[in-house]
mmCIF file of C-alpha atoms in Angstrom:
data_model
loop_
_atom_site.group_PDB
_atom_site.id
_atom_site.type_symbol
_atom_site.label_atom_id
_atom_site.label_comp_id
_atom_site.label_asym_id
_atom_site.label_seq_id
_atom_site.Cartn_x
_atom_site.Cartn_y
_atom_site.Cartn_z
ATOM 1 C CA MET A 1 -42.725 -109.038 -91.037
ATOM 2 C CA MET A 2 -44.099 -106.964 -88.177
ATOM 3 C CA ASN A 3 -44.860 -103.282 -88.661
ATOM 4 C CA ARG A 4 -43.802 -101.839 -85.287
ATOM 5 C CA SER A 5 -45.102 -98.336 -85.919
ATOM 6 C CA GLN A 6 -48.597 -99.675 -86.669
ATOM 7 C CA ILE A 7 -48.509 -101.968 -83.614
ATOM 8 C CA ILE A 8 -47.469 -99.052 -81.382
ATOM 9 C CA ALA A 9 -50.138 -96.779 -82.912
ATOM 10 C CA ILE A 10 -52.901 -99.361 -82.279
ATOM 11 C CA ALA A 11 -51.651 -99.961 -78.719
ATOM 12 C CA GLN A 12 -51.527 -96.213 -77.961
ATOM 13 C CA LYS A 13 -55.050 -95.729 -79.352
ATOM 14 C CA ASP A 14 -56.443 -98.558 -77.224
ATOM 15 C CA ILE A 15 -54.612 -97.459 -74.060
ATOM 16 C CA ARG A 16 -56.051 -93.940 -74.507
ATOM 17 C CA ALA A 17 -59.512 -95.514 -74.834
ATOM 18 C CA ILE A 18 -58.933 -97.515 -71.623
ATOM 19 C CA THR A 19 -57.673 -94.538 -69.626
ATOM 20 C CA SER A 20 -60.622 -92.384 -70.729
ATOM 21 C CA ASN A 21 -63.254 -94.992 -69.801
ATOM 22 C CA VAL A 22 -64.315 -94.635 -66.158
ATOM 23 C CA GLN A 23 -66.025 -98.051 -66.024
ATOM 24 C CA VAL A 24 -62.861 -99.823 -67.188
ATOM 25 C CA TRP A 25 -60.693 -97.887 -64.712
ATOM 26 C CA LEU A 26 -63.021 -98.676 -61.839
ATOM 27 C CA GLY A 27 -62.710 -102.378 -62.657
ATOM 28 C CA LEU A 28 -58.920 -102.111 -62.880
ATOM 29 C CA VAL A 29 -58.729 -100.451 -59.460
ATOM 30 C CA LEU A 30 -61.401 -102.371 -57.526
ATOM 31 C CA LEU A 31 -60.049 -105.842 -58.258
ATOM 32 C CA PRO A 32 -56.491 -105.143 -56.964
ATOM 33 C CA LEU A 33 -58.029 -103.377 -53.980
ATOM 34 C CA VAL A 34 -59.924 -106.555 -53.054
ATOM 35 C CA PHE A 35 -57.256 -109.209 -53.739
ATOM 36 C CA GLY A 36 -54.127 -107.131 -53.033
ATOM 37 C CA VAL A 37 -55.176 -105.046 -50.026
ATOM 38 C CA LEU A 38 -58.509 -105.967 -48.396
ATOM 39 C CA LEU A 39 -58.241 -109.776 -48.560
ATOM 40 C CA PRO A 40 -54.731 -110.115 -47.048
ATOM 41 C CA GLY A 41 -55.234 -107.215 -44.637
ATOM 42 C CA ILE A 42 -58.551 -108.401 -43.165
ATOM 43 C CA LEU A 43 -57.533 -112.074 -42.936
ATOM 44 C CA ILE A 44 -54.214 -111.305 -41.235
ATOM 45 C CA LEU A 45 -55.926 -108.975 -38.744
ATOM 46 C CA VAL A 46 -58.574 -111.597 -37.923
ATOM 47 C CA ILE A 47 -55.993 -114.389 -37.504
ATOM 48 C CA LYS A 48 -53.867 -112.142 -35.271
ATOM 49 C CA MET A 49 -56.774 -111.339 -32.941
ATOM 50 C CA VAL A 50 -58.547 -114.721 -32.732
ATOM 51 C CA ASN A 51 -57.455 -117.625 -30.534
ATOM 52 C CA ILE A 52 -57.690 -120.437 -33.084
ATOM 53 C CA THR A 53 -58.968 -123.770 -31.788
ATOM 54 C CA ASP A 54 -61.114 -124.943 -34.725
ATOM 55 C CA GLY A 55 -60.225 -128.573 -35.421
ATOM 56 C CA ASP A 56 -60.802 -128.426 -39.194
ATOM 57 C CA LEU A 57 -58.538 -125.391 -39.523
ATOM 58 C CA VAL A 58 -55.820 -127.026 -37.451
ATOM 59 C CA ASP A 59 -56.062 -130.172 -39.600
ATOM 60 C CA MET A 60 -55.810 -128.111 -42.781
ATOM 61 C CA VAL A 61 -52.677 -126.326 -41.560
ATOM 62 C CA GLN A 62 -51.080 -129.621 -40.527
ATOM 63 C CA LYS A 63 -51.919 -131.096 -43.935
ATOM 64 C CA VAL A 64 -50.196 -128.203 -45.722
ATOM 65 C CA ILE A 65 -47.121 -128.488 -43.481
ATOM 66 C CA THR A 66 -46.975 -132.237 -44.130
ATOM 67 C CA GLN A 67 -47.027 -131.626 -47.909
ATOM 68 C CA LEU A 68 -44.006 -129.300 -47.708
ATOM 69 C CA PRO A 69 -40.695 -130.848 -48.781
ATOM 70 C CA ALA A 70 -38.289 -131.616 -45.964
ATOM 71 C CA GLY A 71 -35.812 -128.812 -45.376
ATOM 72 C CA ASP A 72 -35.192 -125.482 -43.730
ATOM 73 C CA LYS A 73 -38.558 -123.996 -44.756
ATOM 74 C CA LYS A 74 -40.575 -126.826 -43.237
ATOM 75 C CA GLU A 75 -38.527 -126.685 -40.031
ATOM 76 C CA GLN A 76 -38.908 -122.894 -39.953
ATOM 77 C CA ILE A 77 -42.721 -123.106 -40.144
ATOM 78 C CA THR A 78 -42.910 -125.945 -37.621
ATOM 79 C CA ALA A 79 -40.745 -123.948 -35.188
ATOM 80 C CA LEU A 80 -43.020 -120.883 -35.245
ATOM 81 C CA PRO A 81 -44.300 -120.188 -31.704
ATOM 82 C CA THR A 82 -48.096 -120.370 -32.234
ATOM 83 C CA LEU A 83 -50.682 -121.745 -34.648
ATOM 84 C CA ASN A 84 -51.564 -118.161 -35.563
ATOM 85 C CA HIS A 85 -47.964 -117.592 -36.728
ATOM 86 C CA GLN A 86 -48.066 -120.772 -38.816
ATOM 87 C CA ILE A 87 -51.426 -119.924 -40.443
ATOM 88 C CA ILE A 88 -50.356 -116.382 -41.340
ATOM 89 C CA TYR A 89 -47.020 -117.585 -42.780
ATOM 90 C CA ILE A 90 -48.690 -120.336 -44.858
ATOM 91 C CA PHE A 91 -51.477 -118.018 -46.004
ATOM 92 C CA VAL A 92 -49.049 -115.312 -47.149
ATOM 93 C CA ASN A 93 -46.471 -117.554 -48.818
ATOM 94 C CA TYR A 94 -48.556 -120.429 -50.187
ATOM 95 C CA MET A 95 -52.274 -119.625 -50.377
ATOM 96 C CA LEU A 96 -52.408 -115.958 -51.327
ATOM 97 C CA GLY A 97 -50.452 -116.360 -54.588
ATOM 98 C CA PRO A 98 -53.225 -117.969 -56.683
ATOM 99 C CA PHE A 99 -55.771 -115.411 -55.447
ATOM 100 C CA PHE A 100 -53.329 -112.617 -56.355
ATOM 101 C CA LEU A 101 -53.024 -114.176 -59.832
ATOM 102 C CA LEU A 102 -56.690 -113.321 -60.366
ATOM 103 C CA ILE A 103 -55.692 -109.619 -60.631
ATOM 104 C CA PRO A 104 -53.827 -109.834 -63.975
ATOM 105 C CA VAL A 105 -56.088 -112.620 -65.261
ATOM 106 C CA LEU A 106 -59.437 -110.876 -64.659
ATOM 107 C CA ASN A 107 -58.148 -107.418 -65.630
ATOM 108 C CA SER A 108 -56.665 -108.659 -68.894
ATOM 109 C CA LEU A 109 -59.832 -110.656 -69.569
ATOM 110 C CA MET A 110 -62.023 -107.589 -69.114
ATOM 111 C CA ILE A 111 -59.866 -105.333 -71.321
ATOM 112 C CA ALA A 112 -59.150 -107.895 -74.031
ATOM 113 C CA LEU A 113 -62.761 -109.071 -74.372
ATOM 114 C CA ASN A 114 -63.787 -105.486 -74.915
ATOM 115 C CA SER A 115 -61.073 -104.860 -77.508
ATOM 116 C CA LEU A 116 -62.522 -106.172 -80.750
ATOM 117 C CA VAL A 117 -66.120 -106.418 -79.507
ATOM 118 C CA GLY A 118 -65.871 -102.785 -78.405
ATOM 119 C CA GLU A 119 -64.653 -101.829 -81.874
ATOM 120 C CA LYS A 120 -67.610 -103.715 -83.368
ATOM 121 C CA GLU A 121 -70.171 -102.112 -81.064
ATOM 122 C CA ARG A 122 -68.723 -98.631 -81.685
ATOM 123 C CA ARG A 123 -68.678 -99.375 -85.441
ATOM 124 C CA THR A 124 -64.948 -98.539 -85.625
ATOM 125 C CA LEU A 125 -63.663 -101.989 -86.623
ATOM 126 C CA GLU A 126 -64.610 -101.502 -90.272
ATOM 127 C CA SER A 127 -62.260 -98.520 -90.614
ATOM 128 C CA LEU A 128 -59.448 -100.571 -89.039
ATOM 129 C CA LEU A 129 -60.068 -103.473 -91.426
ATOM 130 C CA PHE A 130 -60.171 -101.156 -94.452
ATOM 131 C CA ALA A 131 -56.851 -99.588 -93.380
ATOM 132 C CA PRO A 132 -53.616 -101.135 -94.729
ATOM 133 C CA ILE A 133 -52.922 -103.006 -91.474
ATOM 134 C CA GLU A 134 -52.008 -106.672 -91.289
ATOM 135 C CA VAL A 135 -54.345 -108.693 -89.062
ATOM 136 C CA LYS A 136 -51.280 -109.964 -87.195
ATOM 137 C CA ASP A 137 -50.186 -106.380 -86.400
ATOM 138 C CA LEU A 138 -53.748 -105.547 -85.327
ATOM 139 C CA PHE A 139 -53.735 -108.437 -82.824
ATOM 140 C CA LEU A 140 -50.233 -107.626 -81.549
ATOM 141 C CA GLY A 141 -51.239 -103.982 -81.002
ATOM 142 C CA LYS A 142 -54.310 -105.027 -79.033
ATOM 143 C CA LEU A 143 -52.262 -107.579 -77.085
ATOM 144 C CA ALA A 144 -49.774 -104.856 -76.078
ATOM 145 C CA ALA A 145 -52.604 -102.441 -75.214
ATOM 146 C CA THR A 146 -54.021 -105.004 -72.782
ATOM 147 C CA PHE A 147 -50.772 -106.357 -71.362
ATOM 148 C CA ILE A 148 -49.112 -103.011 -70.458
ATOM 149 C CA PRO A 149 -51.857 -101.512 -68.215
ATOM 150 C CA THR A 150 -52.599 -104.949 -66.727
ATOM 151 C CA PHE A 151 -48.978 -105.556 -65.735
ATOM 152 C CA VAL A 152 -48.526 -102.029 -64.353
ATOM 153 C CA VAL A 153 -51.609 -102.454 -62.157
ATOM 154 C CA THR A 154 -50.333 -105.883 -61.038
ATOM 155 C CA LEU A 155 -46.931 -104.441 -60.013
ATOM 156 C CA VAL A 156 -48.577 -101.620 -58.054
ATOM 157 C CA SER A 157 -50.883 -104.157 -56.374
ATOM 158 C CA PHE A 158 -47.874 -106.278 -55.429
ATOM 159 C CA LEU A 159 -46.166 -103.296 -53.775
ATOM 160 C CA LEU A 160 -49.324 -102.387 -51.843
ATOM 161 C CA CYS A 161 -49.802 -106.030 -50.845
ATOM 162 C CA GLY A 162 -46.221 -106.152 -49.533
ATOM 163 C CA ILE A 163 -46.671 -102.970 -47.515
ATOM 164 C CA ILE A 164 -49.919 -104.263 -45.959
ATOM 165 C CA ILE A 165 -48.573 -107.749 -45.138
ATOM 166 C CA ASN A 166 -45.207 -106.673 -43.723
ATOM 167 C CA GLY A 167 -46.770 -103.747 -41.885
ATOM 168 C CA LEU A 168 -49.221 -106.060 -40.092
ATOM 169 C CA THR A 169 -46.813 -108.946 -39.410
ATOM 170 C CA TYR A 170 -43.440 -107.313 -38.739
ATOM 171 C CA SER A 171 -43.958 -107.144 -34.983
ATOM 172 C CA MET A 172 -45.099 -110.800 -34.849
ATOM 173 C CA PHE A 173 -42.182 -112.273 -36.814
ATOM 174 C CA ASP A 174 -39.506 -109.681 -35.977
ATOM 175 C CA GLY A 175 -38.789 -109.379 -39.694
ATOM 176 C CA LEU A 176 -40.231 -109.474 -43.209
ATOM 177 C CA ILE A 177 -42.138 -112.566 -44.354
ATOM 178 C CA PHE A 178 -43.039 -111.232 -47.808
ATOM 179 C CA PRO A 179 -42.034 -111.758 -50.599
ATOM 180 C CA ASN A 180 -40.113 -114.988 -51.134
ATOM 181 C CA LEU A 181 -38.734 -116.760 -54.241
ATOM 182 C CA ASN A 182 -42.153 -118.215 -55.114
ATOM 183 C CA TRP A 183 -43.659 -114.735 -55.182
ATOM 184 C CA GLY A 184 -40.868 -113.452 -57.434
ATOM 185 C CA LEU A 185 -41.402 -116.271 -59.937
ATOM 186 C CA LEU A 186 -45.187 -115.903 -59.748
ATOM 187 C CA LEU A 187 -45.041 -112.142 -60.392
ATOM 188 C CA LEU A 188 -42.270 -111.933 -63.001
ATOM 189 C CA TRP A 189 -42.545 -115.265 -64.821
ATOM 190 C CA VAL A 190 -45.895 -117.074 -64.411
ATOM 191 C CA ALA A 191 -48.204 -114.014 -64.254
ATOM 192 C CA PRO A 192 -46.906 -112.448 -67.533
ATOM 193 C CA MET A 193 -47.132 -115.795 -69.345
ATOM 194 C CA PHE A 194 -50.619 -116.532 -68.000
ATOM 195 C CA THR A 195 -51.734 -112.984 -68.789
ATOM 196 C CA GLY A 196 -50.472 -113.349 -72.364
ATOM 197 C CA LEU A 197 -52.421 -116.590 -72.742
ATOM 198 C CA VAL A 198 -55.620 -115.066 -71.340
ATOM 199 C CA ILE A 199 -55.275 -112.048 -73.644
ATOM 200 C CA GLN A 200 -54.841 -114.206 -76.729
ATOM 201 C CA ILE A 201 -57.812 -116.423 -75.859
ATOM 202 C CA SER A 202 -59.884 -113.330 -75.053
ATOM 203 C CA ILE A 203 -58.974 -111.586 -78.325
ATOM 204 C CA PHE A 204 -59.862 -114.746 -80.225
ATOM 205 C CA ILE A 205 -63.245 -114.951 -78.461
ATOM 206 C CA SER A 206 -63.706 -111.212 -78.886
ATOM 207 C CA ALA A 207 -63.062 -111.481 -82.633
ATOM 208 C CA ARG A 208 -65.606 -114.283 -83.005
ATOM 209 C CA SER A 209 -68.341 -112.800 -80.795
ATOM 210 C CA LYS A 210 -71.010 -110.323 -81.842
ATOM 211 C CA GLY A 211 -71.467 -108.684 -78.464
ATOM 212 C CA PHE A 212 -69.635 -108.078 -75.169
ATOM 213 C CA GLN A 213 -72.102 -110.165 -73.148
ATOM 214 C CA GLU A 214 -71.604 -113.203 -75.400
ATOM 215 C CA ALA A 215 -67.813 -112.790 -75.246
ATOM 216 C CA GLN A 216 -67.877 -112.366 -71.447
ATOM 217 C CA GLN A 217 -69.844 -115.585 -70.932
ATOM 218 C CA ILE A 218 -67.375 -117.636 -72.975
ATOM 219 C CA GLY A 219 -64.298 -115.835 -71.626
ATOM 220 C CA GLY A 220 -65.186 -116.628 -68.011
ATOM 221 C CA ILE A 221 -63.966 -120.178 -68.611
ATOM 222 C CA VAL A 222 -60.299 -119.065 -68.631
ATOM 223 C CA VAL A 223 -60.574 -118.179 -64.918
ATOM 224 C CA LEU A 224 -61.231 -121.801 -63.965
ATOM 225 C CA PRO A 225 -57.526 -122.918 -63.934
ATOM 226 C CA VAL A 226 -56.707 -120.137 -61.429
ATOM 227 C CA VAL A 227 -59.627 -121.140 -59.224
ATOM 228 C CA GLY A 228 -58.442 -124.767 -59.376
ATOM 229 C CA LEU A 229 -54.921 -123.691 -58.419
ATOM 230 C CA ALA A 230 -56.260 -121.712 -55.455
ATOM 231 C CA ILE A 231 -58.300 -124.708 -54.237
ATOM 232 C CA SER A 232 -55.288 -127.031 -54.560
ATOM 233 C CA GLN A 233 -53.228 -124.630 -52.440
ATOM 234 C CA VAL A 234 -55.857 -124.252 -49.734
ATOM 235 C CA THR A 235 -56.404 -128.006 -49.474
ATOM 236 C CA GLY A 236 -52.678 -128.787 -49.620
ATOM 237 C CA VAL A 237 -53.139 -131.058 -52.659
ATOM 238 C CA LEU A 238 -50.561 -129.228 -54.773
ATOM 239 C CA LEU A 239 -48.208 -126.664 -53.248
ATOM 240 C CA LEU A 240 -46.335 -124.216 -55.434
ATOM 241 C CA SER A 241 -42.589 -124.651 -55.545
ATOM 242 C CA PRO A 242 -39.908 -122.788 -57.561
ATOM 243 C CA GLN A 243 -39.446 -125.821 -59.826
ATOM 244 C CA LEU A 244 -43.187 -126.106 -60.474
ATOM 245 C CA LEU A 245 -43.512 -122.376 -61.187
ATOM 246 C CA LEU A 246 -40.576 -122.446 -63.619
ATOM 247 C CA GLY A 247 -42.131 -125.441 -65.408
ATOM 248 C CA VAL A 248 -45.603 -123.873 -65.576
ATOM 249 C CA GLY A 249 -44.165 -120.603 -66.931
ATOM 250 C CA LEU A 250 -42.165 -122.432 -69.608
ATOM 251 C CA LEU A 251 -45.208 -124.447 -70.660
ATOM 252 C CA LEU A 252 -47.317 -121.278 -70.886
ATOM 253 C CA LEU A 253 -44.607 -119.589 -72.988
ATOM 254 C CA LEU A 254 -44.696 -122.434 -75.525
ATOM 255 C CA VAL A 255 -48.511 -122.415 -75.627
ATOM 256 C CA ASN A 256 -48.458 -118.622 -76.126
ATOM 257 C CA LEU A 257 -46.125 -118.855 -79.111
ATOM 258 C CA LEU A 258 -48.172 -121.627 -80.743
ATOM 259 C CA LEU A 259 -51.465 -119.854 -80.069
ATOM 260 C CA LEU A 260 -50.229 -116.534 -81.488
ATOM 261 C CA ARG A 261 -49.286 -118.289 -84.703
ATOM 262 C CA ARG A 262 -52.669 -120.023 -84.939
ATOM 263 C CA LEU A 263 -54.574 -116.905 -83.932
ATOM 264 C CA THR A 264 -53.246 -114.780 -86.784
ATOM 265 C CA LYS A 265 -53.966 -117.522 -89.307
ATOM 266 C CA MET A 266 -57.495 -118.301 -88.132
ATOM 267 C CA ASN A 267 -58.764 -114.722 -87.896
ATOM 268 C CA GLN A 268 -58.458 -113.365 -91.399
ATOM 269 C CA ARG A 269 -59.849 -110.042 -92.544
ATOM 270 C CA HIS A 270 -62.940 -111.506 -94.239
ATOM 271 C CA THR A 271 -63.786 -113.518 -91.078
ATOM 272 C CA LEU A 272 -63.776 -110.372 -88.953
ATOM 273 C CA PHE A 273 -66.034 -108.630 -91.484
ATOM 274 C CA GLU A 274 -68.496 -111.536 -91.361
ATOM 275 C CA ARG A 275 -68.601 -111.339 -87.541
ATOM 276 C CA GLN A 276 -69.514 -107.650 -87.493
ATOM 277 C CA VAL A 277 -72.513 -106.553 -85.461
ATOM 278 C CA HIS A 278 -75.528 -105.937 -87.670
#
């Protein structure tokens, strides 16, 4: 049985620690600035100003259009007046999503890896383990403390990204090209599920590691699926669709539930004591 008051107390304590740490806040702000503002803004400006004739780029765009399912969307992209219009539309609605997903993934990774390792390095984990707190409640509190600030930053980044994209492209398309259904599913369904998975893996690694550097090296592996997804989008090998996003989110939800159950069983109090920094 969960003890909600203890979970909330642990989450509030950790969120206060995050908000008072300048290094953590800088990381939380810089990453969205790069992937949510600078990356889309600079690329759209460059594509708008350059007369594109590069053969490889043209081939890549044609490959992506070919991979799109037949229907109104494919006809809409094909009917756009110039190659620049097509590249910007495909970049915004198909290629940018996986890069944007790096914001919640990397932010949650950074906060979660520091959660238990930070407690160990500050010598505060012992007092938590001596307190009458179930290990499951301890993990749930730390999960909430990572998920809440990560998701808030992701939502703010999404709003800024939308303002930048629509502000730069409105005159070209005579309307808004951002967001679409894929973006809605990516933001409200896939990103929370993926973030939850990353947090759980990170907390597990954090609990088993003796230092932040060791935890960071192992935790970097969880970024690889996002990088693979971004490459598949750019090359046109696998394009995101609403059906695919719904399926991926459902799969991640099931993995999250199974992992949470395993996580609380594997990391018992005596194991965390044994993994303390000496």
